[in-house]
Coordinates of C-alpha atoms and ligand atoms in Angstrom, one line a residue:
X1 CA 124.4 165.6 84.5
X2 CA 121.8 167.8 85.8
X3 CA 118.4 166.2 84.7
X4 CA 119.1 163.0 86.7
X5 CA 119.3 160.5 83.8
X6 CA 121.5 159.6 81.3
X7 CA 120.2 159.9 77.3
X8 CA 120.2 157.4 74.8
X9 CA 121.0 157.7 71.1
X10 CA 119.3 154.8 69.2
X11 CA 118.7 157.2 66.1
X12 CA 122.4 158.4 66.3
X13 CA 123.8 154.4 66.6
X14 CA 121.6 153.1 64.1
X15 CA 120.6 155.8 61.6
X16 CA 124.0 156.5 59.7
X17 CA 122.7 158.3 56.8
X18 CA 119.8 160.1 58.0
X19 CA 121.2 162.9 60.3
X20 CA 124.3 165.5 60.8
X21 CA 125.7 165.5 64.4
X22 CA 124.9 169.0 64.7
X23 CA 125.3 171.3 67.6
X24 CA 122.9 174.5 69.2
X25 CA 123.8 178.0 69.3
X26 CA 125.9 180.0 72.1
X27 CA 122.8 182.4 73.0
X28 CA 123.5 185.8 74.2
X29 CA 121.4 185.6 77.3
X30 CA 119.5 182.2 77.9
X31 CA 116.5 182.5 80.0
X32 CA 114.0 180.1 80.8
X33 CA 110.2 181.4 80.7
X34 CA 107.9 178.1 81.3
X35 CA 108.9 174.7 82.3
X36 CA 106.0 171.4 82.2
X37 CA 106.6 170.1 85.8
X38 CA 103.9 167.6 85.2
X39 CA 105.6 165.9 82.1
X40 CA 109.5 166.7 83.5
X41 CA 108.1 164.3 86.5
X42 CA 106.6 161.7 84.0
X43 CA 109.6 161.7 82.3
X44 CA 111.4 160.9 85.9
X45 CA 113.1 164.1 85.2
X46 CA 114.2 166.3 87.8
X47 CA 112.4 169.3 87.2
X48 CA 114.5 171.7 89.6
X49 CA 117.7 170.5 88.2
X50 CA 116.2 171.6 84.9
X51 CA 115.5 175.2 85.7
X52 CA 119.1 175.5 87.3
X53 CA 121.7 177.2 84.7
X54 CA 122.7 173.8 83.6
X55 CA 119.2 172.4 82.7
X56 CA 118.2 175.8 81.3
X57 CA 121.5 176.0 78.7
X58 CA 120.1 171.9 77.4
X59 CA 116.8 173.3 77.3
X60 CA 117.9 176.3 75.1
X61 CA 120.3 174.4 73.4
X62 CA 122.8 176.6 74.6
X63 CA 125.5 173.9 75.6
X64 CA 124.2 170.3 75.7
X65 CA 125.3 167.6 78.4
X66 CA 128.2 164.8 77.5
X67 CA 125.5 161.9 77.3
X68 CA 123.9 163.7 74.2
X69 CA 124.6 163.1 70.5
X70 CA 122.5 166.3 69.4
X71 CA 122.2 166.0 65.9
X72 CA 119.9 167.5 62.7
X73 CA 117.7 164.9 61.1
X74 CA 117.4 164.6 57.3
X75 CA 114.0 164.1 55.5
X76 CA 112.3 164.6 52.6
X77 CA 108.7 165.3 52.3
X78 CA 106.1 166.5 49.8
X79 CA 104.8 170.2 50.8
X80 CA 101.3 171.1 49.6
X81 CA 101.5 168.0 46.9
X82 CA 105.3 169.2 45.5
X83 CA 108.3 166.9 46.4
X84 CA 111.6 167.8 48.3
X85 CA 113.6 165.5 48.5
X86 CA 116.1 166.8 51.0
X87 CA 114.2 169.3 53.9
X88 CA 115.2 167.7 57.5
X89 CA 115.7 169.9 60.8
X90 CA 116.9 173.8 59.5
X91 CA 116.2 175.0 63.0
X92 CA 115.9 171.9 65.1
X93 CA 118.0 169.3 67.0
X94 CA 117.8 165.8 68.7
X95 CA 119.1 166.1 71.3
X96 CA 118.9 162.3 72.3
X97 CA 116.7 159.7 74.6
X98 CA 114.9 159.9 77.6
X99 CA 113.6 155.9 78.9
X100 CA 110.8 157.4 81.2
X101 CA 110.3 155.1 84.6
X102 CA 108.0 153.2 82.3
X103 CA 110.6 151.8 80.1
X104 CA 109.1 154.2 76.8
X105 CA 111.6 156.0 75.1
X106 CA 110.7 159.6 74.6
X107 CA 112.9 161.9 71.9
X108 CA 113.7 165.5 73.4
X109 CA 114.0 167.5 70.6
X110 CA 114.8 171.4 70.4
X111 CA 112.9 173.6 67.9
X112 CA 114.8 177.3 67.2
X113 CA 117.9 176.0 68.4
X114 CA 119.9 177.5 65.6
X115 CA 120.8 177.3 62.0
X116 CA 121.6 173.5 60.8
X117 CA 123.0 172.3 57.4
X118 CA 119.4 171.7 56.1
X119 CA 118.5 175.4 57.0
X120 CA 118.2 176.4 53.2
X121 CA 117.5 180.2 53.5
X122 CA 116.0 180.1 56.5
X123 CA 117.9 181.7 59.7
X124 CA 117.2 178.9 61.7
X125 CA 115.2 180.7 64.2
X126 CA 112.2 180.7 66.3
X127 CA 110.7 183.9 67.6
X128 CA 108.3 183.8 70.9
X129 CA 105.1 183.9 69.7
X130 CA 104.5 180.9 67.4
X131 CA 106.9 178.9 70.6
X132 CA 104.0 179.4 73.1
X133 CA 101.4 178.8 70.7
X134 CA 103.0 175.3 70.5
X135 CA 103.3 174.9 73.7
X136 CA 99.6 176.1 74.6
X137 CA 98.1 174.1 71.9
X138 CA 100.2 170.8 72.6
X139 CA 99.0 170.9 76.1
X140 CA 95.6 171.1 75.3
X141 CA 95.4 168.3 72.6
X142 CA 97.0 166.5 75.2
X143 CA 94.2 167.4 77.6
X144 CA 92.1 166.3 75.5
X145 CA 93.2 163.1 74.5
X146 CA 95.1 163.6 71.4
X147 CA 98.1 162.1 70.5
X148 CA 100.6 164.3 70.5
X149 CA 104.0 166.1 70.7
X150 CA 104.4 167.7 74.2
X151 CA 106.4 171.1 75.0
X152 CA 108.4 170.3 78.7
X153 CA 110.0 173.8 78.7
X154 CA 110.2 177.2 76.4
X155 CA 113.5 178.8 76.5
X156 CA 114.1 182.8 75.3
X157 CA 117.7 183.6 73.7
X158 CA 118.6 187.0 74.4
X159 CA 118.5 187.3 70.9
X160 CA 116.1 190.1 68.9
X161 CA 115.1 187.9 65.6
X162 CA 113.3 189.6 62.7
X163 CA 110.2 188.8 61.3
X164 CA 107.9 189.7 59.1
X165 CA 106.0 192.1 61.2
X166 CA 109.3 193.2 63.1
X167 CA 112.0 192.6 65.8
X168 CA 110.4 189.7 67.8
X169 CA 111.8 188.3 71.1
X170 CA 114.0 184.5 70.2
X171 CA 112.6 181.4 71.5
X172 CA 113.3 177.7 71.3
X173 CA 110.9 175.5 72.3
X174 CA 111.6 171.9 73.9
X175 CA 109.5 169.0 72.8
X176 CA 109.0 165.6 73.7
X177 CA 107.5 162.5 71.3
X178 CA 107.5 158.7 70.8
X179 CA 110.3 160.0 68.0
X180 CA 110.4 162.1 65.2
X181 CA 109.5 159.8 62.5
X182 CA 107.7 161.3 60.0
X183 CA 106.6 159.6 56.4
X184 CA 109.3 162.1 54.9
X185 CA 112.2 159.8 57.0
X186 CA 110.8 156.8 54.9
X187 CA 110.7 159.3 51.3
X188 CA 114.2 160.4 52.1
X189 CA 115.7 156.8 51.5
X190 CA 113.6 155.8 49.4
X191 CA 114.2 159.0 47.0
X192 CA 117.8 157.9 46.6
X193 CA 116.9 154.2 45.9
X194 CA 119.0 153.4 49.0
X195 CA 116.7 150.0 49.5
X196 CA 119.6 148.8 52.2
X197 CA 119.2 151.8 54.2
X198 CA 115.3 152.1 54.0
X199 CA 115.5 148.4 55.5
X200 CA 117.4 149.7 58.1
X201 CA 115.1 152.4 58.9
X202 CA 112.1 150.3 58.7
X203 CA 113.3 147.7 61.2
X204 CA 114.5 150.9 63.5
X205 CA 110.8 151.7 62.8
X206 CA 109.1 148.7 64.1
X207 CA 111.5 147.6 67.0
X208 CA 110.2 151.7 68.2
X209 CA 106.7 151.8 67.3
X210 CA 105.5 148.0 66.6
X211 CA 107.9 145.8 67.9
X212 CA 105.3 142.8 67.9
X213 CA 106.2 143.0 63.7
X214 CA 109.8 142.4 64.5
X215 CA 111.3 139.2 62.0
X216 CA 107.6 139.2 60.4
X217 CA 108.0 138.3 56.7
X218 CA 105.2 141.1 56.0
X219 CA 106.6 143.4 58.2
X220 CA 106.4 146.4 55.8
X221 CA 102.9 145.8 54.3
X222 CA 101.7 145.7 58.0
X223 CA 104.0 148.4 59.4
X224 CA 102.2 150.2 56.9
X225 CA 98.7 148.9 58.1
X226 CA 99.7 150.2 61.7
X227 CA 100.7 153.9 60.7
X228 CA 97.8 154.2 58.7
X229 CA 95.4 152.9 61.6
X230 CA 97.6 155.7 63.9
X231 CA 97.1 158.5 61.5
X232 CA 93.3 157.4 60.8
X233 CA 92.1 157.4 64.8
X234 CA 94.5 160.6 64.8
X235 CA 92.4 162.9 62.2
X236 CA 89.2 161.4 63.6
X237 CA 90.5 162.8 66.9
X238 CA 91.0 166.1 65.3
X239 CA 87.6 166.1 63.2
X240 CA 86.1 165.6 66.1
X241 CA 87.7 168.7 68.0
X242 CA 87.2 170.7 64.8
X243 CA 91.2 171.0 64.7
X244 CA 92.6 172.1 61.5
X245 CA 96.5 171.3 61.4
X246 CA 97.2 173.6 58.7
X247 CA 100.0 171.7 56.7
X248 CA 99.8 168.1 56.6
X249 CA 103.1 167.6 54.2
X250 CA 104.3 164.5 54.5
X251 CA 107.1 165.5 56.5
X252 CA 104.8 166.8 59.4
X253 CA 102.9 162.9 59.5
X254 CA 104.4 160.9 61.9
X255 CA 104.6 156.7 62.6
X256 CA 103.9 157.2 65.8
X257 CA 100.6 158.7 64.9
X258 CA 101.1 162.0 67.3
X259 CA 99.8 165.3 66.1
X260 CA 103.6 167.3 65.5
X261 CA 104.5 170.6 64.2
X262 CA 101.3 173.3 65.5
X263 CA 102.7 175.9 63.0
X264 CA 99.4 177.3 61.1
X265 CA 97.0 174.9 63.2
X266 CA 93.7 176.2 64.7
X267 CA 90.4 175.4 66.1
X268 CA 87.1 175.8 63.8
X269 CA 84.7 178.2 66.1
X270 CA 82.4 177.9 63.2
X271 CA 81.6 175.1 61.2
X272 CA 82.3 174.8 57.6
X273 CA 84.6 171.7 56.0
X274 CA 85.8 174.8 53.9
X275 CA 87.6 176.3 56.9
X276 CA 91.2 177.4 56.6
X277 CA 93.5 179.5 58.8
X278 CA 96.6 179.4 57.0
X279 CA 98.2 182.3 55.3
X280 CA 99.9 179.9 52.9
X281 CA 96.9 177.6 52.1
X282 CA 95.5 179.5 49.5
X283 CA 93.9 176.6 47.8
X284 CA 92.4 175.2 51.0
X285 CA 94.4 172.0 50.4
X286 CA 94.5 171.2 54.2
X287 CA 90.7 172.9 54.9
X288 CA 88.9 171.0 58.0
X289 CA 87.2 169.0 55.7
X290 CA 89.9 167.8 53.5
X291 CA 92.0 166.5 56.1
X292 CA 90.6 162.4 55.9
X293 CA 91.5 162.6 52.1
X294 CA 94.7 163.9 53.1
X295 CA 95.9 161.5 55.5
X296 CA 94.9 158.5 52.8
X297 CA 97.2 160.9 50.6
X298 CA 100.3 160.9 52.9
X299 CA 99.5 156.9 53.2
X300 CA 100.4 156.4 49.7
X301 CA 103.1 158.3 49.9
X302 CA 104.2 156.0 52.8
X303 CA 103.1 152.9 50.7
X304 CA 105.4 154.0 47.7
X305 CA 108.0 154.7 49.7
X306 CA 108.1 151.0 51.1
X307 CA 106.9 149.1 47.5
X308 CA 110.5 147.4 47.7
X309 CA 110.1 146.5 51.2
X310 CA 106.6 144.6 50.7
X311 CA 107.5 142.7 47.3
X312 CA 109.8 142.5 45.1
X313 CA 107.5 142.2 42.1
X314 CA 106.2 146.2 41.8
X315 CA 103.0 145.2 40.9
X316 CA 101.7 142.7 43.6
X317 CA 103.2 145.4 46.3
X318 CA 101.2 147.9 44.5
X319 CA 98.2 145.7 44.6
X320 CA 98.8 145.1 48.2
X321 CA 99.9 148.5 49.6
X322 CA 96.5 149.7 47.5
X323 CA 94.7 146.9 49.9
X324 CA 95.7 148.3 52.8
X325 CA 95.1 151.7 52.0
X326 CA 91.4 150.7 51.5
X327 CA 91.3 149.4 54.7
X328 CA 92.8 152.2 56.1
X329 CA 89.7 154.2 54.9
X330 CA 87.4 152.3 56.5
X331 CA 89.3 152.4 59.6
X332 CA 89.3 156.2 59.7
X333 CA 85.0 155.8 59.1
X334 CA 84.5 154.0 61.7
X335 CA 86.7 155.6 63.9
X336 CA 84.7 159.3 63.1
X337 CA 81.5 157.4 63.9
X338 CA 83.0 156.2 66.8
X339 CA 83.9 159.5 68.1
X340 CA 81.1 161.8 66.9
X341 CA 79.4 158.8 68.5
X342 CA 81.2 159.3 72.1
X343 CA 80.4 163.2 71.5
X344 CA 76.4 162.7 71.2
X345 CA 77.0 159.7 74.3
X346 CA 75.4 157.5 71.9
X347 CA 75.6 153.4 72.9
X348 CA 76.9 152.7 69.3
X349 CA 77.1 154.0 66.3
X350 CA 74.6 155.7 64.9
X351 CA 75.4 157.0 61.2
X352 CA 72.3 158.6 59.8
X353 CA 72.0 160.4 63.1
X354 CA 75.9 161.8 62.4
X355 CA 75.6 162.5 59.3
X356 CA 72.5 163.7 59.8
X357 CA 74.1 166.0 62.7
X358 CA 76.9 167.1 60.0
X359 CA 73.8 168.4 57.3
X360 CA 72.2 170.7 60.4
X361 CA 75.5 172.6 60.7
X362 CA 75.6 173.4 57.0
X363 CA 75.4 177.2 56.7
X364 CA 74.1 177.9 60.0
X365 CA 77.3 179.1 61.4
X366 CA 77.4 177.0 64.2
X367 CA 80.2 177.2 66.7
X368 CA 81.2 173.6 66.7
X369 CA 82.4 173.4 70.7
X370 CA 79.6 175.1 72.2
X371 CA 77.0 172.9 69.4
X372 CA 78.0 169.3 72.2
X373 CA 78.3 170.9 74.9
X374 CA 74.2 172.5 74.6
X375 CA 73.2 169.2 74.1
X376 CA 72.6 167.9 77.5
X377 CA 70.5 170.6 77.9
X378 CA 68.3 169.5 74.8
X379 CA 68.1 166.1 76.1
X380 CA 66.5 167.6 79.1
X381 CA 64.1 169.1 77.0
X382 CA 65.7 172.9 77.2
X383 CA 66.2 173.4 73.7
X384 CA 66.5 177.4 73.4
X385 CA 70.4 177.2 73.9
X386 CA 71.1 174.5 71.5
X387 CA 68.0 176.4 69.3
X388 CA 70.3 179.5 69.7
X389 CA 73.7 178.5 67.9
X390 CA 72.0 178.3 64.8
X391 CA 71.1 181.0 62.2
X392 CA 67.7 179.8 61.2
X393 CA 66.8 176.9 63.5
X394 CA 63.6 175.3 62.4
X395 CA 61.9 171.9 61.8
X396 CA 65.0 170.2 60.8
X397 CA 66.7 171.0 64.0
X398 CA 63.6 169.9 65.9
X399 CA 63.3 166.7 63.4
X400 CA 67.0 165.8 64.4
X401 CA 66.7 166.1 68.3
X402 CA 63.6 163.7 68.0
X403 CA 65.6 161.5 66.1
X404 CA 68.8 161.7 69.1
X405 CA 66.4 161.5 72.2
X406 CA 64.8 158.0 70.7
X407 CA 68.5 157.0 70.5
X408 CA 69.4 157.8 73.7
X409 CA 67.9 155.0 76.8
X410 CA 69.2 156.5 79.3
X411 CA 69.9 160.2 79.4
X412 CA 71.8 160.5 82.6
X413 CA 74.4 158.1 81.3
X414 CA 74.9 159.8 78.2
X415 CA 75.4 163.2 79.8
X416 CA 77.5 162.1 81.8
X417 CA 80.4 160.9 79.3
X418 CA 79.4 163.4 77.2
X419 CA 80.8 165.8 79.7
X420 CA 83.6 163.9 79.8
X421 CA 85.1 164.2 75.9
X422 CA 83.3 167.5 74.9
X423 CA 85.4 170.5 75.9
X424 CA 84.3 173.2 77.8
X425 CA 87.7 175.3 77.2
X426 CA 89.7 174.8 73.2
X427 CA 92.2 177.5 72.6
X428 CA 90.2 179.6 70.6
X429 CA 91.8 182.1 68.3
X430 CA 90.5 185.0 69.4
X431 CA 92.1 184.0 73.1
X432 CA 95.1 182.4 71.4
X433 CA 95.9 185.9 69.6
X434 CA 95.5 187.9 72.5
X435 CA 97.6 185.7 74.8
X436 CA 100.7 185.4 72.2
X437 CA 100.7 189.3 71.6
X438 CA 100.1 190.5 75.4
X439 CA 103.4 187.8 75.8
X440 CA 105.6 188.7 72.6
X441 CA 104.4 192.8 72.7
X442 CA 104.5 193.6 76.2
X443 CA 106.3 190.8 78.4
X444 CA 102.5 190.1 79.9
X445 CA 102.7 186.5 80.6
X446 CA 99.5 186.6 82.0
X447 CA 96.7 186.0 79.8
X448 CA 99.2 183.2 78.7
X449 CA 98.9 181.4 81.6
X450 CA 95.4 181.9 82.3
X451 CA 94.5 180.1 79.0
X452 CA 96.6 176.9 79.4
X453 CA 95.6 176.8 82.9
X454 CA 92.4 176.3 81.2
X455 CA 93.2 174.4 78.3
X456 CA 95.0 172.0 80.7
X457 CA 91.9 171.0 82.3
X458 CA 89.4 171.1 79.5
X459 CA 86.5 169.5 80.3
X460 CA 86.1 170.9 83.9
X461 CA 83.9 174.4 83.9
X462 CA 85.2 177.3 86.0
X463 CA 83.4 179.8 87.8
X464 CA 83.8 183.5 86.0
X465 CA 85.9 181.7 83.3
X466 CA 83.1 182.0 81.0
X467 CA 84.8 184.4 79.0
X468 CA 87.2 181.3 77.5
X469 CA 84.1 178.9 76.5
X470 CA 82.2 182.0 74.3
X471 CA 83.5 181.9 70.7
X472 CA 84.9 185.3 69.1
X473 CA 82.2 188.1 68.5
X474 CA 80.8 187.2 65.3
X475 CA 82.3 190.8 64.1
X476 CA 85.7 189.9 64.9
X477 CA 88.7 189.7 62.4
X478 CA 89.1 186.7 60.4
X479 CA 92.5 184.8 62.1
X480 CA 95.1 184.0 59.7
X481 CA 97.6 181.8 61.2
X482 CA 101.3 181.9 59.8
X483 CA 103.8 178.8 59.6
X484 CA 107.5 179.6 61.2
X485 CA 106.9 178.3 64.8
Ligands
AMP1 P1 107.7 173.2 59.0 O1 106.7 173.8 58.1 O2 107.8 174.0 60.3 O3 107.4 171.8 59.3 O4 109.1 173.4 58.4 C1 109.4 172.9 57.1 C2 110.9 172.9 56.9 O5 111.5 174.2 56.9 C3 111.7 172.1 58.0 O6 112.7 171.4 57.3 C4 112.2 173.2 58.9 O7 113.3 172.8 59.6 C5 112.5 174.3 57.9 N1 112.4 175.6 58.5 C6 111.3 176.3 58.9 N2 111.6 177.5 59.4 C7 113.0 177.6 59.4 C8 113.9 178.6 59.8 N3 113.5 179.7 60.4 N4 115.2 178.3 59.7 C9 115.6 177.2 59.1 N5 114.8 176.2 58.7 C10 113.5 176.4 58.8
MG2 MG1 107.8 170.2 60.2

């Protein structure tokens, strides 16, 4: 085989039920455009075997080697608050197992490799555009520390695939994660009663993600505990990044806690909880600021879905599941305190000066990157820049920054890791747009790679890149962002 190691298929051995062996399309002309050298090499994955003919027909799902077991996975999944119970992959295939030098076993999974049995209407598809917008804003949440999903190559078809505004060039896009576990897995057994099965899956669960639960009498109740603490430090992650996913359905939450599926997502340039990108969202169910309630949402989901599992008697799992659920909402405080915390370079916690922080921004259109990364500047006692960002800056804002400096001892210190988790470089929208349409319009792969060589290194300031840390001209079009990736 020509990537140098064999795969495994744990999901396709142990997961009867929950998948159709499934194969990828015959594409007219498979071509491959960019290819994660980094990530092939942490994989222990020979990245020029990859880009030969052979690696690039796996990558595109065009013909797969004879160690795979490519299949479709079936979930179910609740999509802004409504319940399916059958969705799983319409456009998507395992492909099987990588064990990385490490011993971790990483899922390579193709998205727009063709249409599967759970394709419902949909043509099974994925065109250019929203492919390298994954694969731009995966690298960069990776950069910056987020769990995640991460994009090792993006393949195009040959293929001309319509869209809503027009012909667009085919795409499939191939992923790596932990697995593709989502709460929906979970919901689809549980939907059908199948308690055997949902055992089955839960054990598969824990020997991937927790094996210290293994043979644990509770395991369920604290699997549960463990996915929720994942998915809590996750969105914390993103609050503090001002990252809006953009549809949080069940079926896009994963027990591995890593951020999957960048269809609608964007980054807040200014702040207001009430942001929303997505075309689909009208009711700004998954706005920046709803996301924490969301996540406790999709936990009870979880929790339901696993009541058997924890007791048999429905109301002491109830009461318990409900337990941990509470806990989980404290989890997810603290961890928001702890990174708006890291972002100020605070020594601990500090929450009247965070939420304090939070009350500034309101209505003052601030952009929320450039906000931490003028601070240093403040400390130092050159407040015009910070003064700057904000509509009407006035004696709160000079009230807060008294309050910040007394917490700060020692200034150097702070600045110093502050530099080190507040990004210079998000993929802003207004660079994001321009990238994806020089790329999908025109061919011009450019700008593309400009902006992930800078999202790839996020924290480290360029000379004459200044152009990618300025947020969009205040008079520029409102982004909408749009879900088939
Ligand atoms: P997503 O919103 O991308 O998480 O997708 C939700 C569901 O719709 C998943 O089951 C996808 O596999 C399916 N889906 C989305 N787009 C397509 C498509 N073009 N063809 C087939 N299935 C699709
Ligand atoms: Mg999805």
């Amino acid at each position: 085989m020509p990537i140098s190691r064999r795969f495994e298929n744990s999901y396709a051995e142990d997961l009867q039920g929950l998948y159709v062996p499934w194969q990828g399309q015959d594409w007219p002309d498979p071509g491959l455009l960019l290819i994660n050298t980094p990530l092939a090499q942490e994989l222990g994955l020979d990245a020029q075997a990859l880009q030969s003919p052979e690696g690039v027909a796996m990558l595109s799902g065009h013909a797969l080697p004879d160690s795979a077991r490519p299949l479709a996975q079936a979930y179910a999944g609740h999509q802004f608050g409504g319940f399916s119970p059958q969705l799983g992959d319409g456009r998507a295939l395992l492909v099987g197992e990588i064990i990385d030098p490490q011993g971790h076993r990483w899922d390579l999974h193709l998205k727009g490799s063709g249409r599967t049995p759970f394709a419902r209407g949909g043509d099974g598809r994925a065109v250019l555009g929203p492919v390298l917008r994954e694969y731009l804003i995966s690298e960069a949440m990776s950069a910056l520390g987020v769990p995640t999903t991460r994009a090792l190559a993006a393949c195009t078809t040959g293929e001309k695939v319509l869209r809503q505004f027009g012909p667009e060039p085919g795409a499939v896009l191939a992923r790596t994660a932990a697995s593709h576990l989502r709460v929906g897995t979970f919901q689809f057994f549980a939907a059908r009663g199948e308690k055997d099965k949902l055992r089955l899956l839960l054990d598969y669960a824990v020997a991937r993600h927790d094996p210290d639960l293994t043979g644990a009498s509770d395991a369920a109740l604290r699997f549960l505990g463990r996915v929720g603490a994942r998915q809590a430090r996750l969105v914390a992650q993103w609050m503090g990044l001002g990252f809006i996913h953009g549809v949080m359905n069940t079926d896009n939450t994963t027990i591995s806690g890593e951020t999957i599926d960048y269809g609608p997502c964007a980054f807040m340039d200014r702040y207001d909880p009430a942001t929303v990108f997505s075309s689909i969202d009208q009711m700004g169910r998954y706005a920046y600021g709803n996301q924490p309630a969301i996540v406790l949402w999709n936990l009870a989901r979880l929790a339901e879905a696993l009541l058997p599992l924890i007791d048999t008697d429905e109301e002491r799992a109830i009461a318990r599941a409900s337990e941990v659920i509470e806990d989980t909402r404290a989890i997810y405080r603290r961890a928001w305190l702890e990174v708006f915390s890291r972002k100020l370079g605070l020594d601990a916690p500090d929450e009247t000066l965070i939420d304090g922080m939070h009350e500034l921004w309101t209505g003052q259109g601030v952009d929320f990157t450039s906000f931490f990364r003028a601070l240093p500047d403040a400390l130092n006692g050159r407040t015009e820049g910070l003064a700057d960002l904000f509509e009407t800056p006035g004696d709160t804002l000079t009230a807060w920054l008294a309050q910040y400096r007394a917490a700060i001892s020692d200034p150097d210190r702070a600045i110093a890791r502050m530099s080190e988790c507040n990004p210079v470089y998000i993929p802003r929208n207004h660079l994001v747009e321009e990238a994806l349409s020089a790329a999908s319009e025109k061919g011009d792969m450019a700008p593309f790679t400009a902006l992930l060589a800078r999202v790839q290194a996020p924290f480290s300031p360029v000379d004459g890149a200044e152009r990618y840390a300025q947020p969009a001209p205040t008079d520029a079009p409102q982004i909408v962002t749009f879900c088939g990736t």
